[in-house]
């Protein structure tokens, strides 16, 4: 592990000052992903700014009926918070599907947004990887790619190719709920809709999100609508404990007179970011809640999906998971 300096500020302004414009400096909270990456020599910060003393550890109600999740609230405390369980059970269920109890007790809401891909080649410092070393290639394309993306990928040119997936469960629910990420930085505060926070690889696969240098996530805001009656989260994985999703689906529905009046669908395990397609969701509005309708939505949501050999099974698996998730959400809780 590369030597680094360490500071522990107690105010957001001091944290922003400490991080400055240093390219290799990193904020650290729970450290459940960053420390692993440092041990593997994937991340090599020259400075860590420990933000655990910042006043970002509360969950509070918003005037519009929504909920503000402090960036330093742990995943466990969020999942079991009475207001989250009551108003946003989709989020609670999704968080509890991820990691292990020990990790959820350490991992923070803000940190969850920054999880890096679990691509085998990204984690192997001896292998080329466009995310880790831009321009070196994407060995996953023609290698062992069972866990990799099927939509939103970059194939060409070779120097920017990337078929990595975003690993978070929590972020899939946040995408479906249309959460908003609150950020402070050297140029002031700003709000980033969840749909715009993470990036597809494009020509810059080494960039996971749209944060600017030196910015700090301070909270995640949930809108008033939480779909507490008709929701589900399905996570398909190799084992039921401590495994990342091969395919996951978060669904929130509003029902009226037996028909769907509003629908949100987000997928994990299939792209470089939580995958949504509003035009596919719109296909459900006013339509009968049948498997035929759900299958048409699934075809639209994964239109253009491409497998790379080992992960081609994800295309049909994803479609079936969407149908199952919609069926379960309609049944209600």
PDB file of C-alpha atoms in Angstrom, residues 27-265:
ATOM      1  CA  UNK A  27     -12.612  11.140   1.027  1.00  0.00           C
ATOM      2  CA  UNK A  28     -13.093   8.129   3.297  1.00  0.00           C
ATOM      3  CA  UNK A  29     -16.027   7.180   5.533  1.00  0.00           C
ATOM      4  CA  UNK A  30     -16.756   3.463   6.092  1.00  0.00           C
ATOM      5  CA  UNK A  31     -13.945   2.468   3.746  1.00  0.00           C
ATOM      6  CA  UNK A  32     -15.549  -0.862   2.889  1.00  0.00           C
ATOM      7  CA  UNK A  33     -14.570  -0.611  -0.791  1.00  0.00           C
ATOM      8  CA  UNK A  34     -11.771   1.975  -0.837  1.00  0.00           C
ATOM      9  CA  UNK A  35      -9.556   0.123   1.640  1.00  0.00           C
ATOM     10  CA  UNK A  36      -9.850  -3.082  -0.398  1.00  0.00           C
ATOM     11  CA  UNK A  37      -8.846  -1.187  -3.520  1.00  0.00           C
ATOM     12  CA  UNK A  38      -5.889   0.352  -1.726  1.00  0.00           C
ATOM     13  CA  UNK A  39      -4.725  -3.066  -0.546  1.00  0.00           C
ATOM     14  CA  UNK A  40      -4.838  -4.317  -4.135  1.00  0.00           C
ATOM     15  CA  UNK A  41      -2.931  -1.234  -5.368  1.00  0.00           C
ATOM     16  CA  UNK A  42      -5.872  -0.254  -7.566  1.00  0.00           C
ATOM     17  CA  UNK A  43      -6.480   2.990  -5.692  1.00  0.00           C
ATOM     18  CA  UNK A  44      -3.318   4.849  -4.641  1.00  0.00           C
ATOM     19  CA  UNK A  45      -4.357   8.043  -2.814  1.00  0.00           C
ATOM     20  CA  UNK A  46      -1.662  10.326  -1.477  1.00  0.00           C
ATOM     21  CA  UNK A  47      -4.107  11.729   1.081  1.00  0.00           C
ATOM     22  CA  UNK A  48      -7.191  10.460   2.883  1.00  0.00           C
ATOM     23  CA  UNK A  49      -9.709  12.942   4.258  1.00  0.00           C
ATOM     24  CA  UNK A  50     -11.738  11.154   6.938  1.00  0.00           C
ATOM     25  CA  UNK A  51     -15.228  12.689   6.940  1.00  0.00           C
ATOM     26  CA  UNK A  52     -16.722  10.704   9.829  1.00  0.00           C
ATOM     27  CA  UNK A  53     -16.801  13.751  12.131  1.00  0.00           C
ATOM     28  CA  UNK A  54     -18.847  15.853   9.698  1.00  0.00           C
ATOM     29  CA  UNK A  55     -22.478  16.593  10.684  1.00  0.00           C
ATOM     30  CA  UNK A  56     -23.945  14.340   7.995  1.00  0.00           C
ATOM     31  CA  UNK A  57     -25.234  11.475  10.115  1.00  0.00           C
ATOM     32  CA  UNK A  58     -28.983  12.129  10.371  1.00  0.00           C
ATOM     33  CA  UNK A  59     -32.163  11.143   8.561  1.00  0.00           C
ATOM     34  CA  UNK A  60     -34.625  14.040   8.487  1.00  0.00           C
ATOM     35  CA  UNK A  61     -38.000  14.803   6.965  1.00  0.00           C
ATOM     36  CA  UNK A  62     -38.221  17.331   4.139  1.00  0.00           C
ATOM     37  CA  UNK A  63     -40.944  19.997   3.830  1.00  0.00           C
ATOM     38  CA  UNK A  64     -42.339  18.386   0.659  1.00  0.00           C
ATOM     39  CA  UNK A  65     -42.926  15.065   2.440  1.00  0.00           C
ATOM     40  CA  UNK A  66     -39.693  13.469   1.306  1.00  0.00           C
ATOM     41  CA  UNK A  67     -36.798  12.216   3.367  1.00  0.00           C
ATOM     42  CA  UNK A  68     -33.164  13.344   3.534  1.00  0.00           C
ATOM     43  CA  UNK A  69     -30.622  10.578   4.103  1.00  0.00           C
ATOM     44  CA  UNK A  70     -27.399  11.931   5.533  1.00  0.00           C
ATOM     45  CA  UNK A  71     -24.333  10.774   3.635  1.00  0.00           C
ATOM     46  CA  UNK A  72     -22.769   9.317   6.798  1.00  0.00           C
ATOM     47  CA  UNK A  73     -25.783   7.314   7.954  1.00  0.00           C
ATOM     48  CA  UNK A  74     -24.873   3.648   7.704  1.00  0.00           C
ATOM     49  CA  UNK A  75     -26.684   1.351   5.317  1.00  0.00           C
ATOM     50  CA  UNK A  76     -27.965  -0.688   8.284  1.00  0.00           C
ATOM     51  CA  UNK A  77     -29.363   2.337  10.115  1.00  0.00           C
ATOM     52  CA  UNK A  78     -31.027   3.492   6.905  1.00  0.00           C
ATOM     53  CA  UNK A  79     -32.629   0.132   6.139  1.00  0.00           C
ATOM     54  CA  UNK A  80     -34.058  -0.187   9.656  1.00  0.00           C
ATOM     55  CA  UNK A  81     -35.114   3.436  10.106  1.00  0.00           C
ATOM     56  CA  UNK A  82     -38.881   3.518  10.859  1.00  0.00           C
ATOM     57  CA  UNK A  83     -39.624   6.177   8.228  1.00  0.00           C
ATOM     58  CA  UNK A  84     -37.673   4.320   5.560  1.00  0.00           C
ATOM     59  CA  UNK A  85     -39.400   1.045   6.395  1.00  0.00           C
ATOM     60  CA  UNK A  86     -42.807   2.747   6.354  1.00  0.00           C
ATOM     61  CA  UNK A  87     -42.505   5.064   3.355  1.00  0.00           C
ATOM     62  CA  UNK A  88     -39.726   3.509   1.262  1.00  0.00           C
ATOM     63  CA  UNK A  89     -39.813  -0.245   1.875  1.00  0.00           C
ATOM     64  CA  UNK A  90     -38.304  -0.777  -1.577  1.00  0.00           C
ATOM     65  CA  UNK A  91     -35.135   0.963  -0.411  1.00  0.00           C
ATOM     66  CA  UNK A  92     -35.045  -0.947   2.867  1.00  0.00           C
ATOM     67  CA  UNK A  93     -35.456  -4.287   1.106  1.00  0.00           C
ATOM     68  CA  UNK A  94     -32.814  -3.435  -1.465  1.00  0.00           C
ATOM     69  CA  UNK A  95     -30.208  -2.393   1.098  1.00  0.00           C
ATOM     70  CA  UNK A  96     -30.752  -5.597   3.070  1.00  0.00           C
ATOM     71  CA  UNK A  97     -30.165  -7.648  -0.090  1.00  0.00           C
ATOM     72  CA  UNK A  98     -26.616  -6.299  -0.315  1.00  0.00           C
ATOM     73  CA  UNK A  99     -23.332  -7.226   1.329  1.00  0.00           C
ATOM     74  CA  UNK A 100     -23.415  -8.692   4.864  1.00  0.00           C
ATOM     75  CA  UNK A 101     -24.633  -7.357   8.232  1.00  0.00           C
ATOM     76  CA  UNK A 102     -21.065  -6.510   9.214  1.00  0.00           C
ATOM     77  CA  UNK A 103     -20.508  -4.455   6.051  1.00  0.00           C
ATOM     78  CA  UNK A 104     -23.904  -2.764   6.253  1.00  0.00           C
ATOM     79  CA  UNK A 105     -22.993  -1.648   9.768  1.00  0.00           C
ATOM     80  CA  UNK A 106     -19.908   0.128   8.384  1.00  0.00           C
ATOM     81  CA  UNK A 107     -20.857   1.209   4.866  1.00  0.00           C
ATOM     82  CA  UNK A 108     -22.394   4.673   4.491  1.00  0.00           C
ATOM     83  CA  UNK A 109     -25.083   5.987   2.186  1.00  0.00           C
ATOM     84  CA  UNK A 110     -22.681   8.367   0.485  1.00  0.00           C
ATOM     85  CA  UNK A 111     -20.026   5.725   0.100  1.00  0.00           C
ATOM     86  CA  UNK A 112     -22.505   3.306  -1.456  1.00  0.00           C
ATOM     87  CA  UNK A 113     -22.781   5.626  -4.439  1.00  0.00           C
ATOM     88  CA  UNK A 114     -19.060   5.257  -5.092  1.00  0.00           C
ATOM     89  CA  UNK A 115     -18.696   1.491  -5.162  1.00  0.00           C
ATOM     90  CA  UNK A 116     -16.433   0.489  -8.004  1.00  0.00           C
ATOM     91  CA  UNK A 117     -17.013  -2.375 -10.402  1.00  0.00           C
ATOM     92  CA  UNK A 118     -16.140  -5.910  -9.354  1.00  0.00           C
ATOM     93  CA  UNK A 119     -14.813  -6.716 -12.841  1.00  0.00           C
ATOM     94  CA  UNK A 120     -12.089  -9.341 -12.378  1.00  0.00           C
ATOM     95  CA  UNK A 121      -9.762  -7.538 -14.751  1.00  0.00           C
ATOM     96  CA  UNK A 122     -10.204  -4.193 -12.997  1.00  0.00           C
ATOM     97  CA  UNK A 123      -9.168  -5.805  -9.711  1.00  0.00           C
ATOM     98  CA  UNK A 124      -6.105  -7.517 -11.209  1.00  0.00           C
ATOM     99  CA  UNK A 125      -3.358  -4.902 -11.384  1.00  0.00           C
ATOM    100  CA  UNK A 126      -1.358  -7.142 -13.727  1.00  0.00           C
ATOM    101  CA  UNK A 127      -4.057  -7.026 -16.412  1.00  0.00           C
ATOM    102  CA  UNK A 128      -4.855  -4.205 -18.847  1.00  0.00           C
ATOM    103  CA  UNK A 129      -8.042  -2.280 -18.062  1.00  0.00           C
ATOM    104  CA  UNK A 130      -9.382   0.926 -19.582  1.00  0.00           C
ATOM    105  CA  UNK A 131     -11.052   1.853 -16.293  1.00  0.00           C
ATOM    106  CA  UNK A 132      -7.788   1.561 -14.397  1.00  0.00           C
ATOM    107  CA  UNK A 133      -5.278   2.513 -17.099  1.00  0.00           C
ATOM    108  CA  UNK A 134      -6.983   4.391 -19.957  1.00  0.00           C
ATOM    109  CA  UNK A 135      -6.035   3.163 -23.391  1.00  0.00           C
ATOM    110  CA  UNK A 136      -4.836  -0.307 -22.389  1.00  0.00           C
ATOM    111  CA  UNK A 137      -7.918  -2.218 -23.561  1.00  0.00           C
ATOM    112  CA  UNK A 138     -10.788  -4.275 -22.150  1.00  0.00           C
ATOM    113  CA  UNK A 139      -9.790  -7.927 -21.746  1.00  0.00           C
ATOM    114  CA  UNK A 140     -13.259  -8.772 -20.418  1.00  0.00           C
ATOM    115  CA  UNK A 141     -14.760  -8.446 -23.909  1.00  0.00           C
ATOM    116  CA  UNK A 142     -13.036 -11.585 -25.123  1.00  0.00           C
ATOM    117  CA  UNK A 143     -12.277 -13.048 -21.713  1.00  0.00           C
ATOM    118  CA  UNK A 144     -14.347 -14.432 -18.869  1.00  0.00           C
ATOM    119  CA  UNK A 145     -17.267 -12.014 -18.742  1.00  0.00           C
ATOM    120  CA  UNK A 146     -20.061 -13.819 -16.910  1.00  0.00           C
ATOM    121  CA  UNK A 147     -20.776 -10.900 -14.532  1.00  0.00           C
ATOM    122  CA  UNK A 148     -20.432  -8.163 -17.128  1.00  0.00           C
ATOM    123  CA  UNK A 149     -22.788  -5.689 -18.797  1.00  0.00           C
ATOM    124  CA  UNK A 150     -25.241  -6.395 -21.596  1.00  0.00           C
ATOM    125  CA  UNK A 151     -26.572  -2.850 -22.172  1.00  0.00           C
ATOM    126  CA  UNK A 152     -24.968   0.597 -22.355  1.00  0.00           C
ATOM    127  CA  UNK A 153     -21.543  -0.842 -23.136  1.00  0.00           C
ATOM    128  CA  UNK A 154     -18.727   0.656 -25.178  1.00  0.00           C
ATOM    129  CA  UNK A 155     -17.225  -1.738 -27.749  1.00  0.00           C
ATOM    130  CA  UNK A 156     -15.119   0.499 -29.923  1.00  0.00           C
ATOM    131  CA  UNK A 157     -12.587   1.960 -30.149  1.00  0.00           C
ATOM    132  CA  UNK A 158     -10.500  -0.541 -28.202  1.00  0.00           C
ATOM    133  CA  UNK A 159      -8.815   2.151 -26.093  1.00  0.00           C
ATOM    134  CA  UNK A 160     -12.160   3.116 -24.531  1.00  0.00           C
ATOM    135  CA  UNK A 161     -14.016  -0.214 -24.582  1.00  0.00           C
ATOM    136  CA  UNK A 162     -15.652  -1.217 -21.293  1.00  0.00           C
ATOM    137  CA  UNK A 163     -18.314  -3.765 -20.329  1.00  0.00           C
ATOM    138  CA  UNK A 164     -18.079  -3.339 -16.546  1.00  0.00           C
ATOM    139  CA  UNK A 165     -21.169  -3.212 -14.313  1.00  0.00           C
ATOM    140  CA  UNK A 166     -22.040  -1.030 -11.337  1.00  0.00           C
ATOM    141  CA  UNK A 167     -22.273  -3.292  -8.258  1.00  0.00           C
ATOM    142  CA  UNK A 168     -24.560  -1.433  -5.828  1.00  0.00           C
ATOM    143  CA  UNK A 169     -27.972  -2.740  -4.779  1.00  0.00           C
ATOM    144  CA  UNK A 170     -28.959   0.443  -2.957  1.00  0.00           C
ATOM    145  CA  UNK A 171     -28.352   2.567  -6.044  1.00  0.00           C
ATOM    146  CA  UNK A 172     -30.836   0.497  -8.049  1.00  0.00           C
ATOM    147  CA  UNK A 173     -33.599   1.410  -5.601  1.00  0.00           C
ATOM    148  CA  UNK A 174     -32.466   5.047  -5.511  1.00  0.00           C
ATOM    149  CA  UNK A 175     -32.719   5.141  -9.306  1.00  0.00           C
ATOM    150  CA  UNK A 176     -36.249   3.706  -9.238  1.00  0.00           C
ATOM    151  CA  UNK A 177     -37.282   6.194  -6.544  1.00  0.00           C
ATOM    152  CA  UNK A 178     -35.757   9.099  -8.512  1.00  0.00           C
ATOM    153  CA  UNK A 179     -33.649  10.232  -5.574  1.00  0.00           C
ATOM    154  CA  UNK A 180     -31.550  13.389  -5.754  1.00  0.00           C
ATOM    155  CA  UNK A 181     -27.930  13.552  -4.597  1.00  0.00           C
ATOM    156  CA  UNK A 182     -26.915  16.718  -2.737  1.00  0.00           C
ATOM    157  CA  UNK A 183     -23.315  17.807  -3.238  1.00  0.00           C
ATOM    158  CA  UNK A 184     -21.005  20.494  -1.831  1.00  0.00           C
ATOM    159  CA  UNK A 185     -17.849  21.561  -3.593  1.00  0.00           C
ATOM    160  CA  UNK A 186     -15.407  24.363  -4.275  1.00  0.00           C
ATOM    161  CA  UNK A 187     -17.971  26.012  -6.562  1.00  0.00           C
ATOM    162  CA  UNK A 188     -20.852  25.744  -4.093  1.00  0.00           C
ATOM    163  CA  UNK A 189     -23.746  23.346  -3.610  1.00  0.00           C
ATOM    164  CA  UNK A 190     -25.689  21.548  -6.303  1.00  0.00           C
ATOM    165  CA  UNK A 191     -28.307  18.838  -6.732  1.00  0.00           C
ATOM    166  CA  UNK A 192     -27.790  15.869  -9.053  1.00  0.00           C
ATOM    167  CA  UNK A 193     -30.750  13.663 -10.022  1.00  0.00           C
ATOM    168  CA  UNK A 194     -29.900  10.009  -9.499  1.00  0.00           C
ATOM    169  CA  UNK A 195     -30.372   9.384 -13.223  1.00  0.00           C
ATOM    170  CA  UNK A 196     -27.507  11.781 -13.927  1.00  0.00           C
ATOM    171  CA  UNK A 197     -25.149  10.802 -11.106  1.00  0.00           C
ATOM    172  CA  UNK A 198     -23.604   7.653 -12.579  1.00  0.00           C
ATOM    173  CA  UNK A 199     -22.280   7.420 -16.120  1.00  0.00           C
ATOM    174  CA  UNK A 200     -22.253   4.909 -18.920  1.00  0.00           C
ATOM    175  CA  UNK A 201     -18.660   4.219 -20.021  1.00  0.00           C
ATOM    176  CA  UNK A 202     -18.822   6.185 -23.288  1.00  0.00           C
ATOM    177  CA  UNK A 203     -15.326   7.212 -24.314  1.00  0.00           C
ATOM    178  CA  UNK A 204     -14.220   7.739 -20.704  1.00  0.00           C
ATOM    179  CA  UNK A 205     -14.836   4.440 -18.885  1.00  0.00           C
ATOM    180  CA  UNK A 206     -12.497   5.463 -16.071  1.00  0.00           C
ATOM    181  CA  UNK A 207     -15.143   7.970 -14.906  1.00  0.00           C
ATOM    182  CA  UNK A 208     -17.858   6.325 -12.819  1.00  0.00           C
ATOM    183  CA  UNK A 209     -19.922   9.418 -12.023  1.00  0.00           C
ATOM    184  CA  UNK A 210     -20.469  13.079 -12.839  1.00  0.00           C
ATOM    185  CA  UNK A 211     -18.941  14.602  -9.704  1.00  0.00           C
ATOM    186  CA  UNK A 212     -16.421  17.349 -10.225  1.00  0.00           C
ATOM    187  CA  UNK A 213     -13.035  17.269  -8.553  1.00  0.00           C
ATOM    188  CA  UNK A 214     -13.217  18.096  -4.866  1.00  0.00           C
ATOM    189  CA  UNK A 215     -16.985  17.672  -4.504  1.00  0.00           C
ATOM    190  CA  UNK A 216     -18.468  15.889  -1.499  1.00  0.00           C
ATOM    191  CA  UNK A 217     -21.830  14.116  -1.289  1.00  0.00           C
ATOM    192  CA  UNK A 218     -23.657  15.463   1.766  1.00  0.00           C
ATOM    193  CA  UNK A 219     -27.039  13.715   1.498  1.00  0.00           C
ATOM    194  CA  UNK A 220     -29.454  11.775  -0.661  1.00  0.00           C
ATOM    195  CA  UNK A 221     -32.994  13.169  -0.917  1.00  0.00           C
ATOM    196  CA  UNK A 222     -35.955  10.873  -1.446  1.00  0.00           C
ATOM    197  CA  UNK A 223     -39.103  12.351  -2.994  1.00  0.00           C
ATOM    198  CA  UNK A 224     -42.427  12.028  -1.218  1.00  0.00           C
ATOM    199  CA  UNK A 225     -43.607   9.173  -3.443  1.00  0.00           C
ATOM    200  CA  UNK A 226     -42.128   5.916  -2.169  1.00  0.00           C
ATOM    201  CA  UNK A 227     -44.462   3.242  -3.639  1.00  0.00           C
ATOM    202  CA  UNK A 228     -45.085   1.584  -0.230  1.00  0.00           C
ATOM    203  CA  UNK A 229     -47.965  -0.613  -1.429  1.00  0.00           C
ATOM    204  CA  UNK A 230     -46.743  -2.029  -4.735  1.00  0.00           C
ATOM    205  CA  UNK A 231     -43.023  -2.684  -4.918  1.00  0.00           C
ATOM    206  CA  UNK A 232     -40.438  -5.415  -5.101  1.00  0.00           C
ATOM    207  CA  UNK A 233     -36.719  -6.039  -5.445  1.00  0.00           C
ATOM    208  CA  UNK A 234     -35.505  -9.218  -7.076  1.00  0.00           C
ATOM    209  CA  UNK A 235     -31.810 -10.047  -6.913  1.00  0.00           C
ATOM    210  CA  UNK A 236     -30.584 -13.038  -8.899  1.00  0.00           C
ATOM    211  CA  UNK A 237     -27.121 -14.182  -7.835  1.00  0.00           C
ATOM    212  CA  UNK A 238     -24.975 -17.255  -7.491  1.00  0.00           C
ATOM    213  CA  UNK A 239     -25.717 -17.631  -3.778  1.00  0.00           C
ATOM    214  CA  UNK A 240     -28.166 -15.981  -1.407  1.00  0.00           C
ATOM    215  CA  UNK A 241     -25.580 -14.473   0.931  1.00  0.00           C
ATOM    216  CA  UNK A 242     -22.884 -11.905   0.223  1.00  0.00           C
ATOM    217  CA  UNK A 243     -22.920 -12.033  -3.561  1.00  0.00           C
ATOM    218  CA  UNK A 244     -23.315  -9.324  -6.183  1.00  0.00           C
ATOM    219  CA  UNK A 245     -26.261  -9.419  -8.574  1.00  0.00           C
ATOM    220  CA  UNK A 246     -26.053 -11.131 -11.915  1.00  0.00           C
ATOM    221  CA  UNK A 247     -29.354  -9.373 -12.609  1.00  0.00           C
ATOM    222  CA  UNK A 248     -31.525  -7.365 -10.229  1.00  0.00           C
ATOM    223  CA  UNK A 249     -34.813  -5.518 -10.705  1.00  0.00           C
ATOM    224  CA  UNK A 250     -36.401  -2.833  -8.526  1.00  0.00           C
ATOM    225  CA  UNK A 251     -40.032  -1.990  -9.246  1.00  0.00           C
ATOM    226  CA  UNK A 252     -42.369   0.610  -7.786  1.00  0.00           C
ATOM    227  CA  UNK A 253     -45.964   0.891  -8.998  1.00  0.00           C
ATOM    228  CA  UNK A 254     -49.020   3.050  -8.395  1.00  0.00           C
ATOM    229  CA  UNK A 255     -52.264   1.165  -8.983  1.00  0.00           C
ATOM    230  CA  UNK A 256     -55.740   2.561  -9.619  1.00  0.00           C
ATOM    231  CA  UNK A 257     -58.860   0.478 -10.330  1.00  0.00           C
ATOM    232  CA  UNK A 258     -56.768  -2.587 -11.067  1.00  0.00           C
ATOM    233  CA  UNK A 259     -54.575  -0.818 -13.606  1.00  0.00           C
ATOM    234  CA  UNK A 260     -51.073   0.606 -13.379  1.00  0.00           C
ATOM    235  CA  UNK A 261     -51.119   4.395 -13.251  1.00  0.00           C
ATOM    236  CA  UNK A 262     -47.379   4.908 -12.729  1.00  0.00           C
ATOM    237  CA  UNK A 263     -44.371   2.621 -12.976  1.00  0.00           C
ATOM    238  CA  UNK A 264     -40.686   2.746 -12.145  1.00  0.00           C
ATOM    239  CA  UNK A 265     -38.274  -0.017 -13.091  1.00  0.00           C
TER     240      UNK A 265
END
